PDB file of C-alpha atoms in Angstrom:
ATOM      1  CA  MET A 299      91.815 121.118 105.163  1.00 85.00           C
ATOM      2  CA  PHE A 300      90.461 120.823 108.691  1.00 87.00           C
ATOM      3  CA  PRO A 301      91.625 121.967 112.144  1.00 89.00           C
ATOM      4  CA  LEU A 302      93.443 119.769 114.662  1.00 89.00           C
ATOM      5  CA  GLY A 303      92.775 121.541 117.938  1.00 88.00           C
ATOM      6  CA  GLU A 304      93.577 125.247 118.219  1.00 87.00           C
ATOM      7  CA  SER A 305      97.154 125.234 116.928  1.00 91.00           C
ATOM      8  CA  ALA A 306      97.319 122.907 113.917  1.00 93.00           C
ATOM      9  CA  ILE A 307      95.677 122.355 110.556  1.00 93.00           C
ATOM     10  CA  ARG A 308      95.725 119.203 108.439  1.00 94.00           C
ATOM     11  CA  ILE A 309      95.966 119.396 104.656  1.00 93.00           C
ATOM     12  CA  GLU A 310      94.569 116.255 103.001  1.00 93.00           C
ATOM     13  CA  LEU A 311      96.184 115.516  99.634  1.00 92.00           C
ATOM     14  CA  GLY A 312      94.844 112.037  98.857  1.00 91.00           C
ATOM     15  CA  THR A 313      93.186 108.938 100.249  1.00 89.00           C
ATOM     16  CA  SER A 314      95.642 106.143  99.442  1.00 88.00           C
ATOM     17  CA  ILE A 315      99.333 105.324  99.863  1.00 87.00           C
ATOM     18  CA  HIS A 316     100.768 105.981  96.412  1.00 89.00           C
ATOM     19  CA  PRO A 317     103.900 107.629  94.954  1.00 89.00           C
ATOM     20  CA  ASP A 318     101.804 110.296  93.196  1.00 90.00           C
ATOM     21  CA  ILE A 319     100.152 111.276  96.491  1.00 92.00           C
ATOM     22  CA  HIS A 320     103.553 111.277  98.150  1.00 91.00           C
ATOM     23  CA  ARG A 321     104.845 113.756  95.555  1.00 89.00           C
ATOM     24  CA  ARG A 322     101.982 116.117  96.422  1.00 90.00           C
ATOM     25  CA  VAL A 323     102.809 115.786 100.119  1.00 92.00           C
ATOM     26  CA  LYS A 324     106.494 116.462  99.458  1.00 90.00           C
ATOM     27  CA  ARG A 325     105.734 119.477  97.252  1.00 90.00           C
ATOM     28  CA  VAL A 326     103.682 121.127 100.014  1.00 92.00           C
ATOM     29  CA  THR A 327     106.178 120.199 102.749  1.00 91.00           C
ATOM     30  CA  ASP A 328     109.206 121.434 100.803  1.00 89.00           C
ATOM     31  CA  TYR A 329     107.533 124.751  99.998  1.00 91.00           C
ATOM     32  CA  LEU A 330     106.402 125.433 103.570  1.00 92.00           C
ATOM     33  CA  ASP A 331     109.825 124.473 104.949  1.00 90.00           C
ATOM     34  CA  LYS A 332     111.443 127.029 102.634  1.00 90.00           C
ATOM     35  CA  HIS A 333     108.690 129.672 102.887  1.00 90.00           C
ATOM     36  CA  PRO A 334     107.131 129.489 106.377  1.00 91.00           C
ATOM     37  CA  PHE A 335     104.316 131.949 106.935  1.00 88.00           C
ATOM     38  CA  PRO A 336     104.394 134.252 109.993  1.00 86.00           C
ATOM     39  CA  GLY A 337     103.381 132.273 113.068  1.00 89.00           C
ATOM     40  CA  MET A 338     104.145 128.855 111.571  1.00 93.00           C
ATOM     41  CA  ILE A 339     106.079 126.451 113.840  1.00 94.00           C
ATOM     42  CA  GLU A 340     106.602 123.407 111.617  1.00 92.00           C
ATOM     43  CA  CYS A 341     104.933 121.118 109.087  1.00 91.00           C
ATOM     44  CA  VAL A 342     104.869 117.314 109.406  1.00 90.00           C
ATOM     45  CA  PRO A 343     104.319 115.080 106.353  1.00 91.00           C
ATOM     46  CA  ALA A 344     102.407 111.781 106.554  1.00 90.00           C
ATOM     47  CA  PHE A 345     101.290 109.222 103.965  1.00 89.00           C
ATOM     48  CA  THR A 346      98.498 111.350 102.470  1.00 92.00           C
ATOM     49  CA  SER A 347      98.550 114.628 104.395  1.00 93.00           C
ATOM     50  CA  VAL A 348     100.614 117.465 105.830  1.00 94.00           C
ATOM     51  CA  THR A 349      99.947 118.804 109.325  1.00 94.00           C
ATOM     52  CA  VAL A 350     100.937 122.421 109.896  1.00 95.00           C
ATOM     53  CA  PHE A 351     101.539 123.576 113.465  1.00 95.00           C
ATOM     54  CA  TYR A 352     101.342 127.264 114.346  1.00 93.00           C
ATOM     55  CA  ASN A 353     101.267 129.697 117.256  1.00 92.00           C
ATOM     56  CA  PRO A 354      97.655 131.020 117.327  1.00 89.00           C
ATOM     57  CA  LEU A 355      98.520 134.129 119.340  1.00 88.00           C
ATOM     58  CA  GLN A 356     101.309 135.053 116.967  1.00 87.00           C
ATOM     59  CA  VAL A 357      99.134 134.355 113.925  1.00 85.00           C
ATOM     60  CA  ARG A 358      96.403 136.607 115.270  1.00 80.00           C
ATOM     61  CA  LYS A 359      98.858 139.377 116.192  1.00 82.00           C
ATOM     62  CA  LEU A 360     100.752 139.326 112.886  1.00 76.00           C
ATOM     63  CA  HIS A 361      97.640 139.371 110.708  1.00 73.00           C
ATOM     64  CA  ILE A 362      95.398 141.748 112.640  1.00 75.00           C
ATOM     65  CA  ASP A 363      96.056 144.558 110.155  1.00 74.00           C
ATOM     66  CA  ASP A 364      95.109 142.499 107.092  1.00 76.00           C
ATOM     67  CA  PRO A 365      91.588 143.618 106.076  1.00 75.00           C
ATOM     68  CA  GLU A 366      90.802 140.171 104.642  1.00 76.00           C
ATOM     69  CA  LEU A 367      91.978 138.283 107.706  1.00 76.00           C
ATOM     70  CA  LYS A 368      91.406 140.450 110.772  1.00 72.00           C
ATOM     71  CA  ASP A 369      87.887 139.162 111.503  1.00 77.00           C
ATOM     72  CA  GLN A 370      88.634 135.492 110.805  1.00 82.00           C
ATOM     73  CA  THR A 371      89.433 132.715 113.259  1.00 82.00           C
ATOM     74  CA  CYS A 372      93.006 131.400 113.376  1.00 82.00           C
ATOM     75  CA  TYR A 373      91.925 128.327 111.419  1.00 85.00           C
ATOM     76  CA  GLU A 374      90.311 130.540 108.756  1.00 86.00           C
ATOM     77  CA  ILE A 375      93.430 132.728 108.630  1.00 85.00           C
ATOM     78  CA  ILE A 376      95.724 129.748 108.104  1.00 86.00           C
ATOM     79  CA  SER A 377      93.368 128.256 105.506  1.00 88.00           C
ATOM     80  CA  THR A 378      93.411 131.506 103.552  1.00 85.00           C
ATOM     81  CA  ILE A 379      97.194 131.806 103.786  1.00 85.00           C
ATOM     82  CA  ILE A 380      97.712 128.233 102.538  1.00 86.00           C
ATOM     83  CA  GLN A 381      95.283 128.786  99.663  1.00 86.00           C
ATOM     84  CA  ARG A 382      97.257 131.906  98.712  1.00 82.00           C
ATOM     85  CA  LEU A 383     100.514 129.926  98.807  1.00 84.00           C
ATOM     86  CA  ALA A 384      99.139 126.976  96.833  1.00 81.00           C
ATOM     87  CA  SER A 385      99.542 128.701  93.472  1.00 76.00           C
ATOM     88  CA  ARG A 386     103.246 129.280  94.200  1.00 77.00           C
ATOM     89  CA  MET A 387     104.069 125.659  95.045  1.00 78.00           C
ATOM     90  CA  ASN A 388     106.014 124.347  92.087  1.00 66.00           C
ATOM     91  CA  ASP A 389     105.862 120.667  91.134  1.00 58.00           C
ATOM     92  CA  THR A 390     109.174 119.094  92.219  1.00 49.00           C
ATOM     93  CA  SER A 391     108.324 115.592  90.947  1.00 50.00           C
ATOM     94  CA  SER A 392     111.156 115.833  88.395  1.00 50.00           C
ATOM     95  CA  ASP A 393     113.753 116.260  91.152  1.00 65.00           C
ATOM     96  CA  GLN A 394     116.100 113.298  91.509  1.00 83.00           C
ATOM     97  CA  PRO A 395     115.581 111.605  94.891  1.00 88.00           C
ATOM     98  CA  ARG A 396     118.529 110.788  97.119  1.00 92.00           C
ATOM     99  CA  VAL A 397     119.427 107.078  97.075  1.00 96.00           C
ATOM    100  CA  VAL A 398     120.688 105.631 100.376  1.00 96.00           C
ATOM    101  CA  GLU A 399     122.200 102.155 100.632  1.00 97.00           C
ATOM    102  CA  ILE A 400     121.501 100.336 103.896  1.00 97.00           C
ATOM    103  CA  PRO A 401     123.698  97.288 104.667  1.00 97.00           C
ATOM    104  CA  VAL A 402     121.779  94.535 106.483  1.00 98.00           C
ATOM    105  CA  CYS A 403     122.860  91.310 108.162  1.00 98.00           C
ATOM    106  CA  TYR A 404     119.856  89.036 107.654  1.00 98.00           C
ATOM    107  CA  GLY A 405     118.662  86.183 109.848  1.00 97.00           C
ATOM    108  CA  GLY A 406     120.193  84.593 112.939  1.00 95.00           C
ATOM    109  CA  GLU A 407     120.141  86.655 116.116  1.00 95.00           C
ATOM    110  CA  PHE A 408     119.643  89.793 113.994  1.00 97.00           C
ATOM    111  CA  GLY A 409     116.550  88.484 112.168  1.00 97.00           C
ATOM    112  CA  PRO A 410     114.695  85.992 114.393  1.00 97.00           C
ATOM    113  CA  ASP A 411     111.553  86.097 112.213  1.00 98.00           C
ATOM    114  CA  LEU A 412     113.234  85.461 108.854  1.00 98.00           C
ATOM    115  CA  ASN A 413     112.012  81.863 108.850  1.00 97.00           C
ATOM    116  CA  VAL A 414     108.495  82.995 109.814  1.00 97.00           C
ATOM    117  CA  VAL A 415     108.365  85.267 106.755  1.00 98.00           C
ATOM    118  CA  ALA A 416     109.696  82.472 104.559  1.00 98.00           C
ATOM    119  CA  GLU A 417     107.199  79.885 105.830  1.00 98.00           C
ATOM    120  CA  HIS A 418     104.275  82.313 105.575  1.00 98.00           C
ATOM    121  CA  ASN A 419     105.048  82.895 101.894  1.00 98.00           C
ATOM    122  CA  GLY A 420     106.105  79.357 100.990  1.00 98.00           C
ATOM    123  CA  ILE A 421     109.657  80.269 100.017  1.00 98.00           C
ATOM    124  CA  THR A 422     113.138  79.808 101.477  1.00 98.00           C
ATOM    125  CA  PRO A 423     114.874  82.284 103.821  1.00 98.00           C
ATOM    126  CA  GLU A 424     117.460  82.877 101.090  1.00 97.00           C
ATOM    127  CA  GLU A 425     114.677  83.881  98.691  1.00 98.00           C
ATOM    128  CA  VAL A 426     113.265  86.296 101.286  1.00 98.00           C
ATOM    129  CA  ILE A 427     116.694  87.939 101.546  1.00 98.00           C
ATOM    130  CA  ASP A 428     117.111  88.148  97.759  1.00 98.00           C
ATOM    131  CA  ILE A 429     113.664  89.683  97.295  1.00 98.00           C
ATOM    132  CA  HIS A 430     114.010  92.148 100.166  1.00 98.00           C
ATOM    133  CA  ALA A 431     117.528  93.246  99.211  1.00 97.00           C
ATOM    134  CA  GLY A 432     116.587  93.401  95.521  1.00 95.00           C
ATOM    135  CA  GLY A 433     113.941  96.108  95.893  1.00 94.00           C
ATOM    136  CA  GLU A 434     113.960  99.896  95.888  1.00 95.00           C
ATOM    137  CA  TYR A 435     111.912 101.512  98.641  1.00 96.00           C
ATOM    138  CA  LEU A 436     110.424 104.986  98.825  1.00 94.00           C
ATOM    139  CA  VAL A 437     110.571 106.682 102.232  1.00 95.00           C
ATOM    140  CA  TYR A 438     106.985 107.868 102.570  1.00 93.00           C
ATOM    141  CA  MET A 439     107.383 109.420 105.992  1.00 89.00           C
ATOM    142  CA  ILE A 440     109.328 109.410 109.254  1.00 91.00           C
ATOM    143  CA  GLY A 441     107.293 108.566 112.337  1.00 84.00           C
ATOM    144  CA  PHE A 442     106.408 106.268 115.251  1.00 81.00           C
ATOM    145  CA  ALA A 443     109.910 106.759 116.730  1.00 84.00           C
ATOM    146  CA  PRO A 444     112.621 109.350 115.940  1.00 87.00           C
ATOM    147  CA  GLY A 445     114.049 108.495 112.535  1.00 89.00           C
ATOM    148  CA  PHE A 446     111.764 105.496 111.844  1.00 92.00           C
ATOM    149  CA  PRO A 447     111.248 105.274 108.040  1.00 94.00           C
ATOM    150  CA  TYR A 448     108.011 103.902 106.600  1.00 92.00           C
ATOM    151  CA  LEU A 449     109.090 102.290 103.331  1.00 93.00           C
ATOM    152  CA  GLY A 450     106.763 101.433 100.485  1.00 86.00           C
ATOM    153  CA  GLU A 451     106.583  99.232  97.398  1.00 86.00           C
ATOM    154  CA  MET A 452     107.749  96.011  99.055  1.00 94.00           C
ATOM    155  CA  SER A 453     107.143  92.829  97.045  1.00 95.00           C
ATOM    156  CA  GLU A 454     103.922  90.962  97.793  1.00 96.00           C
ATOM    157  CA  ARG A 455     106.008  87.774  97.723  1.00 97.00           C
ATOM    158  CA  ILE A 456     107.370  88.525 101.216  1.00 98.00           C
ATOM    159  CA  ALA A 457     104.412  90.411 102.721  1.00 97.00           C
ATOM    160  CA  THR A 458     103.689  89.057 106.218  1.00 97.00           C
ATOM    161  CA  PRO A 459     101.247  90.151 108.955  1.00 96.00           C
ATOM    162  CA  ARG A 460     102.499  91.654 112.181  1.00 96.00           C
ATOM    163  CA  ARG A 461     103.201  89.383 115.115  1.00 95.00           C
ATOM    164  CA  PRO A 462     100.125  88.466 117.199  1.00 93.00           C
ATOM    165  CA  SER A 463     101.781  90.106 120.209  1.00 94.00           C
ATOM    166  CA  PRO A 464     104.523  92.763 120.095  1.00 94.00           C
ATOM    167  CA  ARG A 465     107.969  92.391 121.582  1.00 95.00           C
ATOM    168  CA  THR A 466     108.742  94.670 124.527  1.00 95.00           C
ATOM    169  CA  SER A 467     112.170  95.644 123.185  1.00 95.00           C
ATOM    170  CA  ILE A 468     113.630  95.578 119.661  1.00 96.00           C
ATOM    171  CA  PRO A 469     117.311  96.493 119.181  1.00 96.00           C
ATOM    172  CA  GLU A 470     118.365  99.607 117.327  1.00 95.00           C
ATOM    173  CA  GLY A 471     118.862  99.064 113.599  1.00 96.00           C
ATOM    174  CA  THR A 472     116.521  96.073 113.304  1.00 97.00           C
ATOM    175  CA  VAL A 473     114.801  95.679 109.918  1.00 98.00           C
ATOM    176  CA  GLY A 474     111.203  94.481 109.983  1.00 97.00           C
ATOM    177  CA  ILE A 475     108.211  93.628 107.836  1.00 97.00           C
ATOM    178  CA  ALA A 476     104.554  94.388 108.565  1.00 95.00           C
ATOM    179  CA  GLY A 477     102.041  93.598 105.831  1.00 93.00           C
ATOM    180  CA  MET A 478     103.245  95.225 102.610  1.00 91.00           C
ATOM    181  CA  GLN A 479     105.652  97.565 104.394  1.00 92.00           C
ATOM    182  CA  THR A 480     109.209  97.304 105.580  1.00 95.00           C
ATOM    183  CA  GLY A 481     111.005  99.599 107.988  1.00 95.00           C
ATOM    184  CA  ILE A 482     113.986 100.023 110.313  1.00 97.00           C
ATOM    185  CA  TYR A 483     113.858 100.563 114.072  1.00 96.00           C
ATOM    186  CA  PRO A 484     116.194 103.537 114.684  1.00 95.00           C
ATOM    187  CA  ILE A 485     116.203 103.154 118.477  1.00 94.00           C
ATOM    188  CA  SER A 486     115.473 100.358 120.912  1.00 94.00           C
ATOM    189  CA  THR A 487     111.694 100.290 121.287  1.00 93.00           C
ATOM    190  CA  PRO A 488     108.732  97.905 121.584  1.00 94.00           C
ATOM    191  CA  GLY A 489     107.232  96.753 118.289  1.00 94.00           C
ATOM    192  CA  GLY A 490     105.210  94.094 116.546  1.00 95.00           C
ATOM    193  CA  TRP A 491     106.858  93.816 113.127  1.00 97.00           C
ATOM    194  CA  GLN A 492     108.441  90.607 111.834  1.00 98.00           C
ATOM    195  CA  LEU A 493     112.212  90.989 112.299  1.00 98.00           C
ATOM    196  CA  ILE A 494     114.392  89.807 109.418  1.00 98.00           C
ATOM    197  CA  GLY A 495     117.779  91.503 109.916  1.00 98.00           C
ATOM    198  CA  ARG A 496     119.735  94.397 111.351  1.00 98.00           C
ATOM    199  CA  THR A 497     121.798  97.269 109.974  1.00 97.00           C
ATOM    200  CA  PRO A 498     124.947  98.580 111.685  1.00 96.00           C
ATOM    201  CA  LEU A 499     124.145 102.131 110.524  1.00 94.00           C
ATOM    202  CA  ARG A 500     122.701 104.596 113.011  1.00 93.00           C
ATOM    203  CA  LEU A 501     119.452 106.025 111.654  1.00 94.00           C
ATOM    204  CA  PHE A 502     118.829 108.438 114.519  1.00 93.00           C
ATOM    205  CA  ARG A 503     121.730 110.760 115.359  1.00 90.00           C
ATOM    206  CA  PRO A 504     120.420 113.391 117.791  1.00 88.00           C
ATOM    207  CA  HIS A 505     123.617 115.484 117.724  1.00 88.00           C
ATOM    208  CA  GLU A 506     123.661 115.867 113.932  1.00 88.00           C
ATOM    209  CA  HIS A 507     121.559 117.971 111.577  1.00 85.00           C
ATOM    210  CA  PRO A 508     119.292 116.615 110.372  1.00 86.00           C
ATOM    211  CA  PRO A 509     119.107 114.012 113.170  1.00 90.00           C
ATOM    212  CA  SER A 510     117.465 111.393 110.919  1.00 92.00           C
ATOM    213  CA  LEU A 511     119.680 109.609 108.371  1.00 93.00           C
ATOM    214  CA  LEU A 512     116.673 109.097 106.090  1.00 94.00           C
ATOM    215  CA  GLN A 513     114.215 111.755 104.940  1.00 91.00           C
ATOM    216  CA  SER A 514     110.805 111.627 103.294  1.00 90.00           C
ATOM    217  CA  GLY A 515     111.323 111.193  99.554  1.00 91.00           C
ATOM    218  CA  ASP A 516     114.586 109.226  99.793  1.00 94.00           C
ATOM    219  CA  ILE A 517     115.019 105.897  97.998  1.00 96.00           C
ATOM    220  CA  VAL A 518     116.423 103.050 100.114  1.00 97.00           C
ATOM    221  CA  LYS A 519     118.331 100.085  98.712  1.00 97.00           C
ATOM    222  CA  PHE A 520     119.244  97.251 101.086  1.00 97.00           C
ATOM    223  CA  ARG A 521     122.466  95.260 100.696  1.00 97.00           C
ATOM    224  CA  SER A 522     123.010  91.895 102.353  1.00 97.00           C
ATOM    225  CA  ILE A 523     126.210  91.653 104.431  1.00 97.00           C
ATOM    226  CA  SER A 524     127.816  88.993 106.601  1.00 95.00           C
ATOM    227  CA  GLN A 525     128.038  89.137 110.394  1.00 94.00           C
ATOM    228  CA  GLU A 526     131.762  89.899 110.049  1.00 93.00           C
ATOM    229  CA  GLU A 527     130.955  92.888 107.825  1.00 94.00           C
ATOM    230  CA  TYR A 528     128.288  93.954 110.319  1.00 94.00           C
ATOM    231  CA  GLU A 529     130.811  93.951 113.175  1.00 92.00           C
ATOM    232  CA  SER A 530     133.312  95.863 111.037  1.00 90.00           C
ATOM    233  CA  TYR A 531     130.706  98.535 110.187  1.00 85.00           C
ATOM    234  CA  ARG A 532     129.633  98.774 113.806  1.00 79.00           C
ATOM    235  CA  GLY A 533     133.174  99.107 115.062  1.00 71.00           C
ATOM    236  CA  ALA A 534     133.930 101.884 112.573  1.00 68.00           C
ATOM    237  CA  ASN A 535     130.753 103.764 113.559  1.00 64.00           C
ATOM    238  CA  CYS A 536     131.617 103.564 117.260  1.00 52.00           C
ATOM    239  CA  ARG A 537     135.105 105.034 116.878  1.00 44.00           C
TER     240      ARG A 537
END
């Protein structure tokens, strides 16, 4: 653990992107979400760490009568509290993850870089689609933009570097590839990933709870659809 400024602490749980490390991150996040300590604001999971944000004035005020904590700094107080909680954090690795199917219309105007990915890997665009839609992807974290899922375990057969220069605007729902990762742009935003398709589903829904369709720990399965199916999905979602 180490401090991030005066109102956050980062808990390091590993050094590499791996499902086992992710399970540690999820265990800590789930416990703190259900059992927030006094003064805690929120906790944010990442690939290998959890950042805990807190109100330092409230932390100091609420723990001033604790003989073990009253003379410590806020960082030391939070460190002690988290160490106390650690023994109570049960391993949830046996929990069944939620599986979410994401329909995707690949190529054409929706996936202008599909041929780039195919040429880079020496395969056909149809093979790229089959490989991408045939995988199961763990949502490691949500970040970059509201509702943007970082998905892991993509096949090396379609891994492709980012574009040399990013686009200034990528449409909502666009599916991209960057290195060994794939992800979905939940809102229109600049970005440098290789674009291979688009989903008609809305990933970021600010008026719903939770606002993100996908959550850390979910499993994503892509399904290839036609442009006609895409338009049908989109029309239903807009009604």
